[in-house]
Amino acid sequence: MAALPRRIMKETQRLMQEPVPGISAVPDETNARYFHVIVTGPEDSPFEGGLFKLELFLPEDYPMSAPKVRFITKIYHPNIDRLGRICLDILKDKWSPALQIRTVLLSIQALLSAPNPDDPLANDVAELWKINESEAIRNAKEWTRRYAMDN
Amino acid sequence: METDYQDADSDMDCSDNDNECFDVYDYYNVVDDNDMEQIDPSQTDPEHFAYDCLTEVEVEQLLNESVASLSNSLQITPSLAKVLLHGHCWSVPNIVMKYRENASNLLISSKIKPPVTPTPIPCSRYETCPVCVTQHMSEKFYNLSCAHMFCKDCWIMHFEVQINQGISTAISCMAKDCEVLAPEDFVLKHLIKPNLREKYQQFTFQDHVKSHPQLRFCPGPNCQVVIRSNEAKAKRAVCSQCKTAFCFKCGMDYHAPTDCQIIKKWLTKCADDSETANYISAHTKDCPKCNICIEKNGGCNHMQCYHCKHDFCWMCLGDWKSHGSEYYECSRYKENPNIAHESVHAQAREALKKYLHYYERWENHSKSLKLEAETLDKLRLKINQKVMANLGTWIDWQYLFVAANLLAKCRYTLQYTYPYAYFMEPGPRKELFEYQQAQLEAEIENLSWKIERAETTDRGELENQMDIAEKRRTTLLKDFLDV
């Protein structure tokens, strides 16, 4: 495998030295492009109190291509589907090589605080979020309690 | 390059001379041409469509003319002219007008300039590239009009990744939220690998043709031809190379009198209802009189049961006697007038019945057209037999092929009247449409019957029938083809 680009080394160093509050990202022992991520559910959101595991992978042409990110912990959210795939513009067409792992994870955390049911990935969740928000929030809290706590 | 072109030209000259010699003797064609000049087809033929089939080189020339004209009148690089033309439907006058009104607005909305004027960059000997976080000499840095500086290697990598994803005219600056586009000269200055340069130029060419309102790629498989027309209308274009016929506006199979949106809706519906479609596409029906099972293997809807000799219509299974002479109603769908008061189930059943009515007719004509090759084979066989039996010469019988071609053309139009009728609101216009459709259908069936049973070389009656059928077809198109 080719040597790790300076850019990735710098980013990893900075993630270790000045971690983002509420987010931990640790590179895998055997693969420096694979990160184990834990995001804490933001305050005043239905995900509060939960610890959500994600995986993040930096592809060969990173940073020219966006990192691949996926939720491992089950989550009830209109922009995240059953396989944990995330609908977020900066992971797709709005990616810029000037963005970083740090900014991506912050955007994901922000997505937990502000779900966007008008641009859904999980259709059934988005539907309920629009017609009966209080029930959808109840479901999200229930899932957070069931899957994202006591681990 | 120059010499190559000259060689090609001198080759062309030779062949032109050859043709001229030929033309002198070809006086029949000259006479024909003079006859044709009297009629203006755009006035008489509702399907008339003027277009050219261009090669890649010719399209390149056409595009470059616009680029040169714009870059001359605004005094900008050809590369920026391309960005502007691509974003403004290749309309030079429109761009020049907008430029005179407010040049800055135009350049910002075209993503040539950033919305905010960039702050001057500090000049030191070394800079750190924000993408690769590596220090380089400041000469190694490049930027677009937005002044976001990145090192040369990162720009190259960025372009490679974008091009490999099929992106060319839409490659933008690498900075976050910056939408300024990288013009062609900037990209090509950095791209070194020949295969990537080629790919990039191929993709930009495709993007430019797609954004040009007068140009369409021929939809034929592996066909490189581009069709050009001044009017972007839903009319029939036929590729000069691969002979694919298609609608110039939407690129699908030609679909007059139905318009592009309706035919799309119809085809989606047909695909969705494939189960029912499968069910109906069972090819057999029973004779309404003796109930023997009949498979239809020819074009005509006038069926004669080989068993009991009963004449009936394949579509509605009604007695043919009422078809030929009296008011022809087989193509019309009769809606239940009390449907609004019926139960939901009955309404659903009625909706399905209505769809099946139109679908069956659509599918039936489509199948007839697919059998065209066999019909022609049968004609060939028949003509052979007649000639062998000393009934006329081969030349005497050729009129049957002309008739069969016309029949296919009429049937094609008739096929596309059914989606049109399906989506029409009930009312006098629909009644008129269905009346004309029925007339066309009746004449087509007459023609089909007469072609199959032509026993003599006396073609007067058949030619009369051809004329009637084609007149019905053009009348319907004149009244309802709205493009």
mmCIF file of C-alpha atoms in Angstrom, chain B residues 133-454:
data_model
loop_
_atom_site.group_PDB
_atom_site.id
_atom_site.type_symbol
_atom_site.label_atom_id
_atom_site.label_comp_id
_atom_site.label_asym_id
_atom_site.label_seq_id
_atom_site.Cartn_x
_atom_site.Cartn_y
_atom_site.Cartn_z
ATOM 1 C CA VAL B 133 -1.126 20.620 3.736
ATOM 2 C CA THR B 134 2.334 20.704 2.193
ATOM 3 C CA GLN B 135 4.578 23.735 1.778
ATOM 4 C CA HIS B 136 5.536 24.669 -1.768
ATOM 5 C CA MET B 137 7.236 27.560 -3.534
ATOM 6 C CA SER B 138 4.591 30.168 -4.306
ATOM 7 C CA GLU B 139 5.187 29.676 -8.068
ATOM 8 C CA LYS B 140 3.582 26.266 -7.769
ATOM 9 C CA PHE B 141 0.226 27.805 -6.798
ATOM 10 C CA TYR B 142 -2.648 28.492 -9.162
ATOM 11 C CA ASN B 143 -6.075 29.983 -8.668
ATOM 12 C CA LEU B 144 -9.271 30.839 -10.511
ATOM 13 C CA SER B 145 -10.865 34.296 -10.432
ATOM 14 C CA CYS B 146 -11.932 33.585 -6.828
ATOM 15 C CA ALA B 147 -8.274 33.698 -5.706
ATOM 16 C CA HIS B 148 -8.470 30.389 -3.821
ATOM 17 C CA MET B 149 -4.895 29.148 -4.113
ATOM 18 C CA PHE B 150 -4.034 25.464 -4.410
ATOM 19 C CA CYS B 151 -0.886 23.748 -5.519
ATOM 20 C CA LYS B 152 -0.536 22.417 -9.041
ATOM 21 C CA ASP B 153 -0.501 18.747 -7.950
ATOM 22 C CA CYS B 154 -3.785 19.115 -6.095
ATOM 23 C CA TRP B 155 -5.444 20.796 -9.082
ATOM 24 C CA ILE B 156 -4.279 17.920 -11.294
ATOM 25 C CA MET B 157 -5.619 15.310 -8.851
ATOM 26 C CA HIS B 158 -8.891 17.219 -8.548
ATOM 27 C CA PHE B 159 -9.355 17.304 -12.325
ATOM 28 C CA GLU B 160 -8.493 13.617 -12.710
ATOM 29 C CA VAL B 161 -11.049 12.548 -10.109
ATOM 30 C CA GLN B 162 -13.757 14.795 -11.563
ATOM 31 C CA ILE B 163 -13.153 13.699 -15.154
ATOM 32 C CA ASN B 164 -13.190 10.031 -14.161
ATOM 33 C CA GLN B 165 -16.648 10.681 -12.708
ATOM 34 C CA GLY B 166 -17.754 12.083 -16.071
ATOM 35 C CA ILE B 167 -17.697 15.720 -14.950
ATOM 36 C CA SER B 168 -16.184 18.242 -17.382
ATOM 37 C CA THR B 169 -17.909 21.591 -17.904
ATOM 38 C CA ALA B 170 -19.085 21.576 -14.275
ATOM 39 C CA ILE B 171 -15.687 21.231 -12.571
ATOM 40 C CA SER B 172 -15.481 23.935 -9.934
ATOM 41 C CA CYS B 173 -12.921 25.432 -7.561
ATOM 42 C CA MET B 174 -11.764 23.187 -4.710
ATOM 43 C CA ALA B 175 -12.601 25.653 -1.923
ATOM 44 C CA LYS B 176 -15.582 24.987 0.319
ATOM 45 C CA ASP B 177 -18.834 26.526 -0.995
ATOM 46 C CA CYS B 178 -17.008 28.130 -3.918
ATOM 47 C CA GLU B 179 -18.882 27.619 -7.183
ATOM 48 C CA VAL B 180 -16.492 29.305 -9.608
ATOM 49 C CA LEU B 181 -16.056 27.034 -12.635
ATOM 50 C CA ALA B 182 -12.719 25.949 -14.053
ATOM 51 C CA PRO B 183 -12.720 27.034 -17.714
ATOM 52 C CA GLU B 184 -11.330 24.783 -20.405
ATOM 53 C CA ASP B 185 -7.924 26.493 -20.799
ATOM 54 C CA PHE B 186 -7.305 26.282 -17.043
ATOM 55 C CA VAL B 187 -8.075 22.553 -16.994
ATOM 56 C CA LEU B 188 -6.085 21.736 -20.121
ATOM 57 C CA LYS B 189 -3.090 23.736 -18.852
ATOM 58 C CA HIS B 190 -2.792 21.269 -15.959
ATOM 59 C CA LEU B 191 -3.864 18.021 -17.568
ATOM 60 C CA ILE B 192 -0.869 16.190 -18.995
ATOM 61 C CA LYS B 193 -1.981 12.576 -19.464
ATOM 62 C CA PRO B 194 -3.142 12.309 -23.092
ATOM 63 C CA ASN B 195 -5.978 9.869 -22.342
ATOM 64 C CA LEU B 196 -7.415 12.235 -19.714
ATOM 65 C CA ARG B 197 -7.170 15.228 -22.051
ATOM 66 C CA GLU B 198 -9.013 13.215 -24.658
ATOM 67 C CA LYS B 199 -11.683 12.133 -22.163
ATOM 68 C CA TYR B 200 -12.099 15.720 -20.964
ATOM 69 C CA GLN B 201 -12.541 17.032 -24.493
ATOM 70 C CA GLN B 202 -14.983 14.265 -25.325
ATOM 71 C CA PHE B 203 -17.096 15.017 -22.231
ATOM 72 C CA THR B 204 -17.125 18.775 -22.842
ATOM 73 C CA PHE B 205 -18.188 18.118 -26.422
ATOM 74 C CA GLN B 206 -21.085 15.976 -25.178
ATOM 75 C CA ASP B 207 -22.090 18.608 -22.609
ATOM 76 C CA HIS B 208 -22.007 21.329 -25.249
ATOM 77 C CA VAL B 209 -24.174 19.379 -27.682
ATOM 78 C CA LYS B 210 -26.645 18.646 -24.877
ATOM 79 C CA SER B 211 -26.882 22.324 -23.878
ATOM 80 C CA HIS B 212 -27.328 23.474 -27.491
ATOM 81 C CA PRO B 213 -31.032 23.850 -28.317
ATOM 82 C CA GLN B 214 -30.500 23.113 -32.023
ATOM 83 C CA LEU B 215 -28.464 19.929 -31.577
ATOM 84 C CA ARG B 216 -29.364 16.348 -30.662
ATOM 85 C CA PHE B 217 -27.248 13.226 -30.535
ATOM 86 C CA CYS B 218 -28.713 10.480 -32.676
ATOM 87 C CA PRO B 219 -30.128 7.932 -30.179
ATOM 88 C CA GLY B 220 -29.075 5.002 -32.394
ATOM 89 C CA PRO B 221 -26.640 2.578 -30.726
ATOM 90 C CA ASN B 222 -22.967 3.594 -31.239
ATOM 91 C CA CYS B 223 -24.017 6.304 -33.690
ATOM 92 C CA GLN B 224 -21.886 9.473 -33.679
ATOM 93 C CA VAL B 225 -24.190 11.614 -35.785
ATOM 94 C CA VAL B 226 -25.602 14.875 -34.407
ATOM 95 C CA ILE B 227 -28.868 16.183 -35.827
ATOM 96 C CA ARG B 228 -29.277 19.938 -36.164
ATOM 97 C CA SER B 229 -32.538 21.799 -36.642
ATOM 98 C CA ASN B 230 -33.587 25.431 -36.194
ATOM 99 C CA GLU B 231 -36.820 24.418 -34.516
ATOM 100 C CA ALA B 232 -36.649 22.206 -31.419
ATOM 101 C CA LYS B 233 -39.986 20.581 -32.152
ATOM 102 C CA ALA B 234 -41.430 17.118 -31.530
ATOM 103 C CA LYS B 235 -40.994 16.092 -35.155
ATOM 104 C CA ARG B 236 -39.507 13.089 -36.884
ATOM 105 C CA ALA B 237 -35.798 13.114 -37.625
ATOM 106 C CA VAL B 238 -34.126 10.210 -39.406
ATOM 107 C CA CYS B 239 -30.391 9.694 -38.973
ATOM 108 C CA SER B 240 -28.579 9.615 -42.309
ATOM 109 C CA GLN B 241 -26.066 7.063 -40.999
ATOM 110 C CA CYS B 242 -27.930 4.453 -38.935
ATOM 111 C CA LYS B 243 -31.452 5.294 -40.201
ATOM 112 C CA THR B 244 -32.826 5.546 -36.652
ATOM 113 C CA ALA B 245 -36.066 7.556 -36.654
ATOM 114 C CA PHE B 246 -36.805 9.512 -33.501
ATOM 115 C CA CYS B 247 -38.591 12.514 -32.051
ATOM 116 C CA PHE B 248 -36.219 15.501 -32.242
ATOM 117 C CA LYS B 249 -37.521 16.969 -29.000
ATOM 118 C CA CYS B 250 -37.420 14.019 -26.613
ATOM 119 C CA GLY B 251 -35.247 11.493 -28.465
ATOM 120 C CA MET B 252 -37.794 8.686 -28.053
ATOM 121 C CA ASP B 253 -39.483 6.849 -30.941
ATOM 122 C CA TYR B 254 -41.452 9.311 -33.067
ATOM 123 C CA HIS B 255 -44.924 9.652 -31.570
ATOM 124 C CA ALA B 256 -47.198 12.052 -33.521
ATOM 125 C CA PRO B 257 -49.962 13.050 -32.804
ATOM 126 C CA THR B 258 -49.193 12.385 -29.116
ATOM 127 C CA ASP B 259 -46.873 14.922 -27.473
ATOM 128 C CA CYS B 260 -43.636 14.154 -25.583
ATOM 129 C CA GLN B 261 -45.053 14.320 -22.033
ATOM 130 C CA ILE B 262 -48.110 12.228 -22.824
ATOM 131 C CA ILE B 263 -46.142 9.503 -24.580
ATOM 132 C CA LYS B 264 -43.766 9.328 -21.621
ATOM 133 C CA LYS B 265 -46.724 9.009 -19.259
ATOM 134 C CA TRP B 266 -48.243 6.345 -21.495
ATOM 135 C CA LEU B 267 -45.063 4.278 -21.811
ATOM 136 C CA THR B 268 -44.499 4.442 -18.049
ATOM 137 C CA LYS B 269 -48.060 3.307 -17.506
ATOM 138 C CA CYS B 270 -47.619 0.443 -19.964
ATOM 139 C CA ALA B 271 -44.424 -0.619 -18.192
ATOM 140 C CA ASP B 272 -46.098 -0.412 -14.766
ATOM 141 C CA ASP B 273 -49.055 -2.457 -15.899
ATOM 142 C CA SER B 274 -46.865 -5.139 -17.410
ATOM 143 C CA GLU B 275 -48.776 -7.942 -15.699
ATOM 144 C CA THR B 276 -52.014 -6.984 -17.370
ATOM 145 C CA ALA B 277 -50.075 -6.323 -20.531
ATOM 146 C CA ASN B 278 -48.743 -9.853 -20.414
ATOM 147 C CA TYR B 279 -52.226 -11.106 -19.955
ATOM 148 C CA ILE B 280 -53.552 -9.248 -22.966
ATOM 149 C CA SER B 281 -50.633 -9.999 -25.176
ATOM 150 C CA ALA B 282 -51.822 -13.564 -25.442
ATOM 151 C CA HIS B 283 -52.094 -13.657 -29.197
ATOM 152 C CA THR B 284 -55.187 -15.729 -29.687
ATOM 153 C CA LYS B 285 -58.895 -15.050 -29.800
ATOM 154 C CA ASP B 286 -61.881 -17.254 -30.477
ATOM 155 C CA CYS B 287 -64.048 -16.859 -33.537
ATOM 156 C CA PRO B 288 -67.265 -15.157 -32.319
ATOM 157 C CA LYS B 289 -69.375 -17.514 -34.404
ATOM 158 C CA CYS B 290 -67.879 -20.989 -34.259
ATOM 159 C CA ASN B 291 -65.521 -20.398 -31.290
ATOM 160 C CA ILE B 292 -62.551 -21.963 -32.986
ATOM 161 C CA CYS B 293 -59.252 -20.643 -31.696
ATOM 162 C CA ILE B 294 -57.541 -18.201 -34.073
ATOM 163 C CA GLU B 295 -53.984 -16.907 -33.976
ATOM 164 C CA LYS B 296 -53.427 -13.664 -35.809
ATOM 165 C CA ASN B 297 -50.287 -13.735 -37.919
ATOM 166 C CA GLY B 298 -50.886 -10.927 -40.410
ATOM 167 C CA GLY B 299 -51.591 -7.222 -40.406
ATOM 168 C CA CYS B 300 -55.237 -6.811 -41.221
ATOM 169 C CA ASN B 301 -58.004 -6.595 -38.635
ATOM 170 C CA HIS B 302 -60.608 -7.856 -41.064
ATOM 171 C CA MET B 303 -60.635 -11.531 -40.153
ATOM 172 C CA GLN B 304 -62.244 -14.333 -41.992
ATOM 173 C CA CYS B 305 -62.538 -17.515 -39.993
ATOM 174 C CA TYR B 306 -61.011 -20.277 -42.091
ATOM 175 C CA HIS B 307 -63.416 -22.708 -40.463
ATOM 176 C CA CYS B 308 -66.872 -21.095 -40.729
ATOM 177 C CA LYS B 309 -65.961 -18.226 -43.114
ATOM 178 C CA HIS B 310 -67.452 -15.707 -40.719
ATOM 179 C CA ASP B 311 -66.135 -12.140 -41.360
ATOM 180 C CA PHE B 312 -65.418 -10.240 -38.172
ATOM 181 C CA CYS B 313 -63.236 -7.521 -36.705
ATOM 182 C CA TRP B 314 -60.229 -8.725 -34.708
ATOM 183 C CA MET B 315 -60.425 -5.741 -32.373
ATOM 184 C CA CYS B 316 -64.022 -5.752 -31.224
ATOM 185 C CA LEU B 317 -65.044 -9.187 -32.534
ATOM 186 C CA GLY B 318 -68.058 -7.467 -34.113
ATOM 187 C CA ASP B 319 -69.504 -8.468 -37.470
ATOM 188 C CA TRP B 320 -67.373 -6.976 -40.245
ATOM 189 C CA LYS B 321 -70.459 -5.978 -42.210
ATOM 190 C CA SER B 322 -71.092 -3.085 -39.848
ATOM 191 C CA HIS B 323 -67.427 -2.083 -40.115
ATOM 192 C CA GLY B 324 -66.948 -1.765 -43.802
ATOM 193 C CA SER B 325 -69.928 0.303 -44.786
ATOM 194 C CA GLU B 326 -71.630 1.885 -41.809
ATOM 195 C CA TYR B 327 -70.268 4.212 -39.170
ATOM 196 C CA TYR B 328 -67.072 2.683 -37.854
ATOM 197 C CA GLU B 329 -66.942 2.688 -34.072
ATOM 198 C CA CYS B 330 -64.481 0.005 -33.125
ATOM 199 C CA SER B 331 -61.684 2.410 -32.109
ATOM 200 C CA ARG B 332 -63.906 4.452 -29.809
ATOM 201 C CA TYR B 333 -64.059 3.645 -26.138
ATOM 202 C CA LYS B 334 -67.599 3.913 -24.771
ATOM 203 C CA GLU B 335 -67.510 5.242 -21.258
ATOM 204 C CA ASN B 336 -70.178 4.175 -18.790
ATOM 205 C CA PRO B 337 -72.259 7.374 -18.271
ATOM 206 C CA ASN B 338 -73.299 6.479 -14.695
ATOM 207 C CA ILE B 339 -69.765 5.757 -13.513
ATOM 208 C CA ALA B 340 -69.715 8.560 -10.928
ATOM 209 C CA HIS B 341 -72.453 6.825 -8.931
ATOM 210 C CA GLU B 342 -70.845 3.399 -8.976
ATOM 211 C CA SER B 343 -68.793 1.880 -6.177
ATOM 212 C CA VAL B 344 -65.034 2.341 -5.917
ATOM 213 C CA HIS B 345 -64.534 -1.213 -7.119
ATOM 214 C CA ALA B 346 -66.666 -0.669 -10.170
ATOM 215 C CA GLN B 347 -64.793 2.558 -10.904
ATOM 216 C CA ALA B 348 -61.465 0.765 -10.645
ATOM 217 C CA ARG B 349 -62.727 -1.959 -12.936
ATOM 218 C CA GLU B 350 -63.941 0.695 -15.359
ATOM 219 C CA ALA B 351 -60.555 2.462 -15.254
ATOM 220 C CA LEU B 352 -58.788 -0.807 -16.021
ATOM 221 C CA LYS B 353 -61.264 -1.555 -18.780
ATOM 222 C CA LYS B 354 -60.645 1.840 -20.316
ATOM 223 C CA TYR B 355 -56.878 1.413 -20.155
ATOM 224 C CA LEU B 356 -57.075 -2.080 -21.633
ATOM 225 C CA HIS B 357 -59.226 -0.816 -24.465
ATOM 226 C CA TYR B 358 -56.542 1.653 -25.558
ATOM 227 C CA TYR B 359 -53.652 -0.614 -24.678
ATOM 228 C CA GLU B 360 -55.017 -3.499 -26.727
ATOM 229 C CA ARG B 361 -55.297 -1.303 -29.793
ATOM 230 C CA TRP B 362 -51.871 0.226 -29.231
ATOM 231 C CA GLU B 363 -50.298 -3.190 -28.786
ATOM 232 C CA ASN B 364 -52.203 -4.646 -31.699
ATOM 233 C CA HIS B 365 -50.892 -2.078 -34.167
ATOM 234 C CA SER B 366 -47.428 -2.339 -32.730
ATOM 235 C CA LYS B 367 -47.514 -6.099 -33.305
ATOM 236 C CA SER B 368 -48.797 -5.623 -36.846
ATOM 237 C CA LEU B 369 -45.829 -3.357 -37.525
ATOM 238 C CA LYS B 370 -43.421 -5.904 -36.118
ATOM 239 C CA LEU B 371 -44.834 -8.428 -38.569
ATOM 240 C CA GLU B 372 -43.950 -6.075 -41.418
ATOM 241 C CA ALA B 373 -40.917 -8.103 -42.520
ATOM 242 C CA GLU B 374 -43.072 -11.209 -42.836
ATOM 243 C CA THR B 375 -45.728 -9.278 -44.738
ATOM 244 C CA LEU B 376 -43.076 -8.148 -47.216
ATOM 245 C CA ASP B 377 -41.785 -11.716 -47.559
ATOM 246 C CA LYS B 378 -45.290 -12.906 -48.306
ATOM 247 C CA LEU B 379 -45.682 -10.186 -50.921
ATOM 248 C CA ARG B 380 -42.403 -11.203 -52.543
ATOM 249 C CA LEU B 381 -43.530 -14.838 -52.670
ATOM 250 C CA LYS B 382 -46.887 -13.901 -54.107
ATOM 251 C CA ILE B 383 -45.326 -11.718 -56.804
ATOM 252 C CA ASN B 384 -42.995 -14.555 -57.763
ATOM 253 C CA GLN B 385 -45.912 -16.915 -58.147
ATOM 254 C CA LYS B 386 -47.864 -14.431 -60.253
ATOM 255 C CA VAL B 387 -44.917 -13.718 -62.522
ATOM 256 C CA MET B 388 -44.231 -17.450 -62.938
ATOM 257 C CA ALA B 389 -47.890 -17.921 -63.883
ATOM 258 C CA ASN B 390 -47.471 -15.261 -66.558
ATOM 259 C CA LEU B 391 -49.761 -12.847 -64.745
ATOM 260 C CA GLY B 392 -47.922 -9.573 -65.364
ATOM 261 C CA THR B 393 -44.229 -8.839 -65.106
ATOM 262 C CA TRP B 394 -42.164 -8.235 -61.992
ATOM 263 C CA ILE B 395 -42.256 -4.505 -62.655
ATOM 264 C CA ASP B 396 -46.067 -4.568 -62.872
ATOM 265 C CA TRP B 397 -46.313 -5.874 -59.335
ATOM 266 C CA GLN B 398 -43.896 -3.450 -57.608
ATOM 267 C CA TYR B 399 -46.769 -1.125 -56.703
ATOM 268 C CA LEU B 400 -47.638 -3.558 -53.905
ATOM 269 C CA PHE B 401 -44.450 -2.655 -52.050
ATOM 270 C CA VAL B 402 -45.216 1.046 -52.307
ATOM 271 C CA ALA B 403 -48.656 0.289 -50.898
ATOM 272 C CA ALA B 404 -47.194 -1.813 -48.074
ATOM 273 C CA ASN B 405 -44.811 1.021 -47.122
ATOM 274 C CA LEU B 406 -47.648 3.482 -46.970
ATOM 275 C CA LEU B 407 -49.679 1.038 -44.914
ATOM 276 C CA ALA B 408 -46.872 0.781 -42.364
ATOM 277 C CA LYS B 409 -46.607 4.563 -42.176
ATOM 278 C CA CYS B 410 -50.356 4.934 -41.585
ATOM 279 C CA ARG B 411 -50.406 2.160 -39.016
ATOM 280 C CA TYR B 412 -47.525 3.810 -37.164
ATOM 281 C CA THR B 413 -49.460 7.049 -36.834
ATOM 282 C CA LEU B 414 -52.602 5.163 -35.872
ATOM 283 C CA GLN B 415 -50.704 3.330 -33.139
ATOM 284 C CA TYR B 416 -49.693 6.648 -31.600
ATOM 285 C CA THR B 417 -53.243 8.017 -31.677
ATOM 286 C CA TYR B 418 -54.250 5.659 -28.862
ATOM 287 C CA PRO B 419 -52.114 7.164 -26.076
ATOM 288 C CA TYR B 420 -53.324 10.564 -27.273
ATOM 289 C CA ALA B 421 -56.969 9.530 -26.991
ATOM 290 C CA TYR B 422 -56.435 7.834 -23.633
ATOM 291 C CA PHE B 423 -55.246 11.024 -21.973
ATOM 292 C CA MET B 424 -57.768 13.330 -23.688
ATOM 293 C CA GLU B 425 -60.498 15.029 -21.650
ATOM 294 C CA PRO B 426 -63.996 13.963 -22.765
ATOM 295 C CA GLY B 427 -65.688 16.617 -24.892
ATOM 296 C CA PRO B 428 -66.345 17.655 -28.481
ATOM 297 C CA ARG B 429 -62.629 17.731 -29.307
ATOM 298 C CA LYS B 430 -62.184 14.162 -28.173
ATOM 299 C CA GLU B 431 -65.256 13.157 -30.138
ATOM 300 C CA LEU B 432 -63.825 14.774 -33.256
ATOM 301 C CA PHE B 433 -60.493 13.076 -32.624
ATOM 302 C CA GLU B 434 -62.037 9.675 -32.187
ATOM 303 C CA TYR B 435 -64.179 10.202 -35.246
ATOM 304 C CA GLN B 436 -61.103 10.944 -37.361
ATOM 305 C CA GLN B 437 -59.204 8.103 -35.711
ATOM 306 C CA ALA B 438 -62.025 5.721 -36.585
ATOM 307 C CA GLN B 439 -62.018 6.970 -40.168
ATOM 308 C CA LEU B 440 -58.284 6.441 -40.400
ATOM 309 C CA GLU B 441 -58.519 3.004 -38.876
ATOM 310 C CA ALA B 442 -61.291 1.974 -41.285
ATOM 311 C CA GLU B 443 -59.284 3.112 -44.317
ATOM 312 C CA ILE B 444 -56.160 1.399 -43.046
ATOM 313 C CA GLU B 445 -58.012 -1.865 -42.646
ATOM 314 C CA ASN B 446 -59.445 -1.487 -46.140
ATOM 315 C CA LEU B 447 -55.992 -0.880 -47.513
ATOM 316 C CA SER B 448 -54.534 -3.826 -45.646
ATOM 317 C CA TRP B 449 -57.277 -6.107 -46.910
ATOM 318 C CA LYS B 450 -56.830 -4.921 -50.475
ATOM 319 C CA ILE B 451 -53.051 -5.398 -50.402
ATOM 320 C CA GLU B 452 -53.396 -8.936 -49.134
ATOM 321 C CA ARG B 453 -55.911 -9.772 -51.797
ATOM 322 C CA ALA B 454 -54.540 -7.927 -54.807
#
